[in-house]
Short mmCIF file of C-alpha atoms and ligand atoms in Angstrom, two decimals:
data_model
loop_
_atom_site.label_atom_id
_atom_site.label_comp_id
_atom_site.label_asym_id
_atom_site.label_seq_id
_atom_site.Cartn_x
_atom_site.Cartn_y
_atom_site.Cartn_z
CA UNK A 1 0.00 -0.02 0.00
CA UNK A 2 2.63 2.61 -0.98
CA UNK A 3 0.38 5.53 -2.23
CA UNK A 4 -2.70 6.77 -0.32
CA UNK A 5 -5.13 9.57 -1.18
CA UNK A 6 -8.55 10.84 -0.04
CA UNK A 7 -11.14 13.51 -0.58
CA UNK A 8 -9.28 15.56 2.07
CA UNK A 9 -5.92 15.01 3.76
CA UNK A 10 -4.98 16.81 7.00
CA UNK A 11 -1.26 16.52 7.65
CA UNK A 12 -1.51 17.51 11.34
CA UNK A 13 -0.97 21.22 10.54
CA UNK A 14 -3.64 21.95 7.94
CA UNK A 15 -5.55 20.61 4.93
CA UNK A 16 -3.28 19.61 1.99
CA UNK A 17 -4.13 20.74 -1.58
CA UNK A 18 -6.84 18.64 -3.23
CA UNK A 19 -5.49 15.55 -4.94
CA UNK A 20 -2.42 15.24 -2.67
CA UNK A 21 -0.95 11.80 -2.16
CA UNK A 22 0.92 10.20 0.77
CA UNK A 23 3.72 7.77 -0.04
CA UNK A 24 4.30 5.45 2.82
CA UNK A 25 6.50 2.35 3.31
CA UNK A 26 5.11 -1.05 4.39
CA UNK A 27 6.30 -0.40 7.95
CA UNK A 28 4.51 2.95 8.18
CA UNK A 29 7.34 5.45 7.51
CA UNK A 30 6.20 8.44 5.46
CA UNK A 31 8.39 8.51 2.36
CA UNK A 32 6.97 11.60 0.66
CA UNK A 33 3.90 13.86 0.39
CA UNK A 34 3.02 14.69 -3.20
CA UNK A 35 0.73 17.51 -4.32
CA UNK A 36 -0.07 15.90 -7.68
CA UNK A 37 -2.22 12.79 -8.29
CA UNK A 38 -0.64 9.36 -8.66
CA UNK A 39 -2.36 6.82 -11.01
CA UNK A 40 -2.40 3.77 -8.71
CA UNK A 41 -2.97 5.55 -5.33
CA UNK A 42 -5.55 3.90 -3.04
CA UNK A 43 -8.48 6.25 -2.53
CA UNK A 44 -10.23 6.63 0.85
CA UNK A 45 -13.61 8.25 1.56
CA UNK A 46 -13.60 11.13 4.03
CA UNK A 47 -10.37 12.38 5.58
CA UNK A 48 -6.91 10.93 6.10
CA UNK A 49 -4.92 12.36 9.06
CA UNK A 50 -2.02 11.36 11.31
CA UNK A 51 -2.83 9.22 14.35
CA UNK A 52 -4.33 10.96 17.39
CA UNK A 53 -2.41 11.74 20.56
CA UNK A 54 -4.15 11.40 23.95
CA UNK A 55 -2.23 13.79 26.14
CA UNK A 56 -4.04 12.80 29.38
CA UNK A 57 -5.38 9.43 30.38
CA UNK A 58 -5.41 7.12 33.42
CA UNK A 59 -5.37 3.56 32.02
CA UNK A 60 -4.85 2.43 35.60
CA UNK A 61 -8.41 3.46 36.51
CA UNK A 62 -10.13 1.68 33.56
CA UNK A 63 -11.92 -0.72 35.92
CA UNK A 64 -13.89 2.21 37.36
CA UNK A 65 -15.98 2.75 34.21
CA UNK A 66 -19.55 3.78 35.02
CA UNK A 67 -19.01 3.63 38.80
CA UNK A 68 -19.10 7.32 39.68
CA UNK A 69 -22.31 9.29 38.97
CA UNK A 70 -22.16 12.17 36.47
CA UNK A 71 -22.41 15.90 37.25
CA UNK A 72 -21.50 15.65 40.94
CA UNK A 73 -18.88 18.40 40.81
CA UNK A 74 -15.18 17.66 41.34
CA UNK A 75 -15.04 17.48 45.15
CA UNK A 76 -17.73 14.72 45.56
CA UNK A 77 -16.18 12.93 42.52
CA UNK A 78 -12.77 12.88 44.26
CA UNK A 79 -14.33 11.57 47.45
CA UNK A 80 -15.79 8.68 45.40
CA UNK A 81 -12.53 7.57 43.78
CA UNK A 82 -10.68 6.20 46.85
CA UNK A 83 -13.86 4.50 47.99
CA UNK A 84 -14.03 2.43 44.86
CA UNK A 85 -10.59 2.13 43.29
CA UNK A 86 -9.65 -0.99 45.35
CA UNK A 87 -12.99 -2.78 45.18
CA UNK A 88 -11.60 -4.99 42.46
CA UNK A 89 -9.26 -7.94 42.28
CA UNK A 90 -6.08 -7.69 40.19
CA UNK A 91 -7.48 -9.79 37.41
CA UNK A 92 -10.47 -7.49 36.90
CA UNK A 93 -8.16 -4.45 36.83
CA UNK A 94 -5.83 -6.12 34.40
CA UNK A 95 -8.63 -7.04 31.96
CA UNK A 96 -10.12 -3.51 32.18
CA UNK A 97 -6.67 -1.97 31.60
CA UNK A 98 -6.07 -4.12 28.55
CA UNK A 99 -9.49 -3.33 27.12
CA UNK A 100 -8.84 0.42 27.71
CA UNK A 101 -5.55 0.07 25.85
CA UNK A 102 -7.25 -1.72 22.94
CA UNK A 103 -9.94 0.98 22.86
CA UNK A 104 -7.27 3.68 22.45
CA UNK A 105 -5.70 1.75 19.57
CA UNK A 106 -9.08 1.10 17.93
CA UNK A 107 -9.87 4.84 18.11
CA UNK A 108 -6.79 5.79 16.10
CA UNK A 109 -4.63 6.93 19.04
CA UNK A 110 -0.91 6.29 18.64
CA UNK A 111 0.51 7.85 21.84
CA UNK A 112 -0.71 8.49 25.34
CA UNK A 113 0.29 10.70 28.30
CA UNK A 114 -0.78 8.27 31.00
CA UNK A 115 -1.09 9.05 34.71
CA UNK A 116 0.10 6.30 37.08
CA UNK A 117 -0.05 5.95 40.86
CA UNK A 118 1.30 2.38 40.80
CA UNK A 119 3.28 0.18 38.39
CA UNK A 120 0.07 -1.58 37.21
CA UNK A 121 0.40 -0.28 33.65
CA UNK A 122 3.79 -1.94 33.06
CA UNK A 123 1.82 -4.65 31.18
CA UNK A 124 0.13 -2.34 28.63
CA UNK A 125 3.31 -0.30 28.24
CA UNK A 126 5.05 -3.49 27.08
CA UNK A 127 2.58 -4.00 24.22
CA UNK A 128 3.71 -2.84 20.83
CA UNK A 129 0.93 -0.49 19.77
CA UNK A 130 1.22 2.83 21.67
CA UNK A 131 3.99 5.26 22.60
CA UNK A 132 3.83 6.04 26.31
CA UNK A 133 4.83 9.01 28.40
CA UNK A 134 3.89 7.82 31.88
CA UNK A 135 3.33 10.54 34.47
CA UNK A 136 3.93 9.02 37.95
CA UNK A 137 1.68 11.10 40.14
CA UNK A 138 2.89 12.20 43.54
CA UNK A 139 0.29 13.17 46.15
CA UNK A 140 0.76 14.57 49.65
CA UNK A 141 -0.60 17.79 51.09
CA UNK A 142 0.97 17.54 54.51
CA UNK A 143 4.27 19.43 54.41
CA UNK A 144 5.93 17.18 56.98
CA UNK A 145 5.30 14.07 54.87
CA UNK A 146 6.76 15.42 51.61
CA UNK A 147 9.91 13.22 51.65
CA UNK A 148 7.90 10.06 52.29
CA UNK A 149 5.31 10.80 49.52
CA UNK A 150 8.11 11.65 47.12
CA UNK A 151 10.06 8.49 48.04
CA UNK A 152 7.08 6.33 47.03
CA UNK A 153 6.82 8.13 43.66
CA UNK A 154 10.60 7.63 43.07
CA UNK A 155 10.24 3.91 43.62
CA UNK A 156 7.39 3.72 41.12
CA UNK A 157 9.32 5.91 38.65
CA UNK A 158 12.44 3.74 38.96
CA UNK A 159 10.49 0.59 38.21
CA UNK A 160 8.97 2.15 35.07
CA UNK A 161 12.46 3.35 34.02
CA UNK A 162 13.68 -0.26 33.85
CA UNK A 163 11.24 -0.82 30.94
CA UNK A 164 12.73 -0.19 27.48
CA UNK A 165 11.67 -0.63 23.89
CA UNK A 166 13.64 -0.54 20.68
CA UNK A 167 10.69 0.34 18.43
CA UNK A 168 8.60 2.85 20.34
CA UNK A 169 8.83 5.79 22.78
CA UNK A 170 8.68 4.82 26.42
CA UNK A 171 9.27 7.66 28.89
CA UNK A 172 8.30 8.58 32.45
CA UNK A 173 8.36 11.53 34.85
CA UNK A 174 7.24 12.27 38.41
CA UNK A 175 4.48 14.91 38.40
CA UNK A 176 2.27 16.62 40.99
CA UNK A 177 -1.36 15.45 41.14
CA UNK A 178 -3.12 18.79 41.70
CA UNK A 179 -2.60 22.07 43.52
CA UNK A 180 -4.87 21.04 46.45
CA UNK A 181 -3.15 17.67 46.95
CA UNK A 182 0.54 18.55 46.78
CA UNK A 183 2.40 20.61 49.38
CA UNK A 184 4.94 23.35 48.49
CA UNK A 185 7.79 21.07 49.69
CA UNK A 186 6.58 18.22 47.52
CA UNK A 187 6.25 20.58 44.51
CA UNK A 188 9.91 21.50 45.01
CA UNK A 189 11.09 17.88 45.28
CA UNK A 190 9.22 16.98 42.09
CA UNK A 191 10.68 20.01 40.32
CA UNK A 192 14.25 19.00 41.17
CA UNK A 193 13.98 15.25 40.37
CA UNK A 194 14.80 15.40 36.64
CA UNK A 195 15.49 18.58 34.76
CA UNK A 196 14.52 17.39 31.30
CA UNK A 197 11.08 15.88 31.93
CA UNK A 198 7.54 17.12 31.32
CA UNK A 199 5.46 18.33 34.28
CA UNK A 200 1.77 17.54 33.85
CA UNK A 201 -0.75 18.63 36.52
CA UNK A 202 -4.53 18.63 36.95
CA UNK A 203 -5.15 22.42 36.95
CA UNK A 204 -8.13 24.52 37.94
CA UNK A 205 -10.59 21.66 37.36
CA UNK A 206 -12.87 23.22 39.98
CA UNK A 207 -13.57 26.72 41.12
CA UNK A 208 -13.10 25.39 44.69
CA UNK A 209 -9.36 25.07 44.00
CA UNK A 210 -9.05 28.78 43.17
CA UNK A 211 -11.16 29.76 46.21
CA UNK A 212 -8.97 27.65 48.46
CA UNK A 213 -5.74 29.27 47.23
CA UNK A 214 -7.19 32.77 47.16
CA UNK A 215 -8.94 32.84 50.53
CA UNK A 216 -8.98 29.29 52.00
CA UNK A 217 -12.74 29.14 51.53
CA UNK A 218 -15.02 26.60 49.84
CA UNK A 219 -15.09 22.79 49.76
CA UNK A 220 -11.41 21.83 49.58
CA UNK A 221 -10.97 21.92 53.36
CA UNK A 222 -13.86 19.44 53.62
CA UNK A 223 -12.18 17.15 51.10
CA UNK A 224 -8.87 17.27 52.97
CA UNK A 225 -10.69 16.52 56.24
CA UNK A 226 -12.41 13.54 54.64
CA UNK A 227 -8.95 12.31 53.60
CA UNK A 228 -7.69 12.77 57.16
CA UNK A 229 -5.50 15.81 56.40
CA UNK A 230 -5.17 18.73 58.83
CA UNK A 231 -4.63 21.82 56.66
CA UNK A 232 -4.09 24.33 59.52
CA UNK A 233 -0.55 24.99 58.17
CA UNK A 234 -1.90 26.28 54.84
CA UNK A 235 -2.12 30.04 54.30
CA UNK A 236 -4.08 31.42 51.33
CA UNK A 237 -1.98 33.38 48.81
CA UNK A 238 -4.62 35.82 47.59
CA UNK A 239 -3.98 34.52 44.02
CA UNK A 240 -5.42 31.70 41.90
CA UNK A 241 -3.90 28.22 42.29
CA UNK A 242 -1.71 28.35 39.14
CA UNK A 243 -0.40 31.80 40.03
CA UNK A 244 0.65 30.39 43.42
CA UNK A 245 2.16 26.95 42.82
CA UNK A 246 4.25 28.03 39.80
CA UNK A 247 6.43 29.86 42.35
CA UNK A 248 7.68 26.45 43.46
CA UNK A 249 8.49 25.16 39.93
CA UNK A 250 11.33 25.94 37.46
CA UNK A 251 10.68 27.30 34.02
CA UNK A 252 12.83 24.79 32.13
CA UNK A 253 10.28 21.93 32.22
CA UNK A 254 7.72 21.73 29.41
CA UNK A 255 4.33 21.99 31.18
CA UNK A 256 1.01 20.33 30.39
CA UNK A 257 -1.84 21.93 32.35
CA UNK A 258 -4.80 19.55 32.30
CA UNK A 259 -8.51 20.49 32.39
CA UNK A 260 -8.32 24.27 33.02
CA UNK A 261 -12.08 24.49 33.38
CA UNK A 262 -11.78 27.57 35.60
CA UNK A 263 -8.66 29.17 34.08
CA UNK A 264 -8.82 32.86 33.23
CA UNK A 265 -6.89 35.26 30.95
CA UNK A 266 -4.57 36.34 33.79
CA UNK A 267 -3.71 32.70 34.62
CA UNK A 268 -2.75 31.94 31.02
CA UNK A 269 -0.74 35.11 30.76
CA UNK A 270 1.04 34.32 34.03
CA UNK A 271 2.02 30.85 32.85
CA UNK A 272 3.12 32.10 29.42
CA UNK A 273 5.26 34.82 30.90
CA UNK A 274 6.91 32.52 33.44
CA UNK A 275 7.49 29.27 31.54
CA UNK A 276 9.37 28.34 28.35
CA UNK A 277 6.98 25.73 26.93
CA UNK A 278 3.33 25.48 27.86
CA UNK A 279 0.44 23.25 26.66
CA UNK A 280 -3.16 23.43 27.79
CA UNK A 281 -4.75 19.99 27.67
CA UNK A 282 -8.56 19.98 27.37
CA UNK A 283 -10.63 16.96 28.37
CA UNK A 284 -14.11 18.13 27.42
CA UNK A 285 -16.06 14.91 27.91
CA UNK A 286 -14.59 14.43 31.42
CA UNK A 287 -15.41 18.11 32.24
CA UNK A 288 -19.02 17.50 31.12
CA UNK A 289 -19.12 14.22 33.13
CA UNK A 290 -17.89 15.80 36.39
CA UNK A 291 -18.63 19.52 36.38
CA UNK A 292 -21.04 19.78 33.37
CA UNK A 293 -18.98 22.76 32.20
CA UNK A 294 -16.34 23.33 29.51
CA UNK A 295 -13.26 25.57 29.70
CA UNK A 296 -13.43 28.96 27.96
CA UNK A 297 -11.89 27.78 24.74
CA UNK A 298 -12.18 31.13 22.93
CA UNK A 299 -10.15 32.69 25.78
CA UNK A 300 -7.30 30.19 25.21
CA UNK A 301 -7.42 30.87 21.47
CA UNK A 302 -7.24 34.64 22.07
CA UNK A 303 -4.14 34.03 24.26
CA UNK A 304 -2.53 31.99 21.37
CA UNK A 305 -2.34 29.00 23.75
CA UNK A 306 -1.09 25.63 22.57
CA UNK A 307 -4.12 23.41 23.02
CA UNK A 308 -3.94 19.60 23.12
CA UNK A 309 -6.57 16.98 24.00
CA UNK A 310 -6.98 14.22 26.57
CA UNK A 311 -9.68 11.76 27.53
CA UNK A 312 -8.99 11.54 31.27
CA UNK A 313 -9.96 8.12 32.70
CA UNK A 314 -12.90 5.83 32.22
CA UNK A 315 -13.93 6.80 35.81
CA UNK A 316 -15.02 10.14 34.26
CA UNK A 317 -15.64 9.38 30.62
CA UNK A 318 -17.77 6.99 28.61
CA UNK A 319 -14.97 6.25 26.08
CA UNK A 320 -11.30 6.78 25.34
CA UNK A 321 -11.55 8.55 22.01
CA UNK A 322 -9.89 11.83 20.89
CA UNK A 323 -12.37 12.14 18.01
CA UNK A 324 -15.26 12.16 20.53
CA UNK A 325 -13.49 14.87 22.53
CA UNK A 326 -13.09 17.03 19.37
CA UNK A 327 -16.74 16.36 18.46
CA UNK A 328 -17.89 17.62 21.86
CA UNK A 329 -15.88 20.83 21.35
CA UNK A 330 -17.31 21.21 17.87
CA UNK A 331 -20.86 20.87 19.29
CA UNK A 332 -20.30 23.65 21.80
CA UNK A 333 -18.08 25.80 19.58
CA UNK A 334 -19.43 25.28 16.03
CA UNK A 335 -17.32 28.17 14.64
CA UNK A 336 -14.10 26.26 15.30
CA UNK A 337 -12.98 24.51 12.12
CA UNK A 338 -12.09 20.82 11.86
CA UNK A 339 -8.82 22.00 10.38
CA UNK A 340 -7.95 23.62 13.73
CA UNK A 341 -9.45 20.89 15.93
CA UNK A 342 -7.56 18.07 14.14
CA UNK A 343 -4.28 19.96 14.66
CA UNK A 344 -5.01 19.96 18.47
CA UNK A 345 -5.67 16.21 18.45
CA UNK A 346 -2.54 15.31 16.41
CA UNK A 347 0.39 17.77 16.07
CA UNK A 348 -0.14 19.67 19.33
CA UNK A 349 -0.52 16.45 21.36
CA UNK A 350 2.71 15.10 19.87
CA UNK A 351 4.53 18.34 20.74
CA UNK A 352 3.12 18.32 24.28
CA UNK A 353 4.48 14.81 24.83
CA UNK A 354 7.80 15.80 23.15
CA UNK A 355 7.22 13.11 20.48
CA UNK A 356 6.98 15.49 17.48
CA UNK A 357 10.05 13.99 15.80
CA UNK A 358 8.23 10.64 15.44
CA UNK A 359 4.48 11.32 15.26
CA UNK A 360 1.84 14.06 15.04
CA UNK A 361 2.28 15.17 11.40
CA UNK A 362 2.47 13.47 8.04
CA UNK A 363 6.02 14.35 7.02
CA UNK A 364 8.85 12.29 5.45
CA UNK A 365 10.72 10.22 7.95
CA UNK A 366 7.99 10.14 10.62
CA UNK A 367 5.80 7.21 11.55
CA UNK A 368 2.65 9.01 12.68
CA UNK A 369 0.15 6.25 11.85
CA UNK A 370 -2.61 7.13 9.36
CA UNK A 371 -6.24 7.29 10.32
CA UNK A 372 -9.44 7.62 8.24
CA UNK A 373 -12.21 9.92 9.51
CA UNK A 374 -15.71 9.80 8.03
CA UNK A 375 -18.85 11.82 8.70
CA UNK A 376 -17.05 14.94 10.11
CA UNK A 377 -19.69 17.29 8.78
CA UNK A 378 -22.66 14.99 8.90
CA UNK A 379 -25.44 16.68 10.90
CA UNK A 380 -26.74 14.73 13.93
CA UNK A 381 -24.35 11.80 13.66
CA UNK A 382 -21.05 11.24 15.36
CA UNK A 383 -18.04 10.94 13.02
CA UNK A 384 -16.08 7.66 12.88
CA UNK A 385 -12.38 6.89 13.03
CA UNK A 386 -10.49 3.93 11.64
CA UNK A 387 -6.78 3.17 11.77
CA UNK A 388 -5.41 2.57 8.26
CA UNK A 389 -1.71 2.21 9.07
ZN1 ZN B 401 -6.90 13.12 35.18
#
């Protein structure tokens, strides 16, 4: 199958001229992109595009599908997770994890930024289909316990680091869970662990997080109490969460801020002015599941933000599908073009995970995977995705 063409081809950046042809080797390496027709090219209906990148997932939580009710708001959702996450035996978790992995592959995803609290996902990382950047999440709000919390994350990180693959990307980093669950000391330890790694963090997923940092009001204290944490040491900063915790992090890490449902102009400007490389990962279906609210996407566009897309976990989503995430954005923001949305789901995701040299765009030398999309502009029906290469 050396030459492929379609009604429309999106190369990860934009639409290619009509009649363009992709030349690809049997093992998926792009050989050339031609802007003139080729006689024996295989023609596909709909759109051809590079494989999707899921910049935020939790394959580890796949067994929690359908367990937590929708629209509870973030704080009740978070209280639900620890109650249920260990209700299952290892075999059930393993099967759910594998089926989550297969769902990602089926939905045309070629790489995943995957959150881990344990080493459970070593098995799916060892499969051949997906590139992984595993974010080992460190949690601990009590200042005095920072070393202990960090030590646990280092152990998990080190075990992941023993895993290697000759034919795909396999990376890992220790990252903070969220502003309300990581102390300033733990932020600093995470920051200093490895200079060259990505920092990914759940950011401003709830207005309660901003209230807590600004004035120590709202529901976060109740959440911490329910988790047995005494927060009497915490003093509000008078600023939003992101404008507070970035004081404890260095600018040299690439950052992926995830969710951003309650992020404002000033927060984006603050991050852009302070950090070298910033990506804003939107998980619209999870936002609708938990908070029934989407981030202010036009605000991010007006700030020229790099937007990428994640699914979050099956605890807060009905599927692991980047096309479904883009479709939800398109439903709420019909003026946004598929040309722009597809670049968020492909090129920007690859850049966010620092995998742009391998995937994300259809360019000679890369192995991005090729997907076929049909029904993008069909009214009242969800579009479909199929992996071609
Ligand atoms: Zn998440």
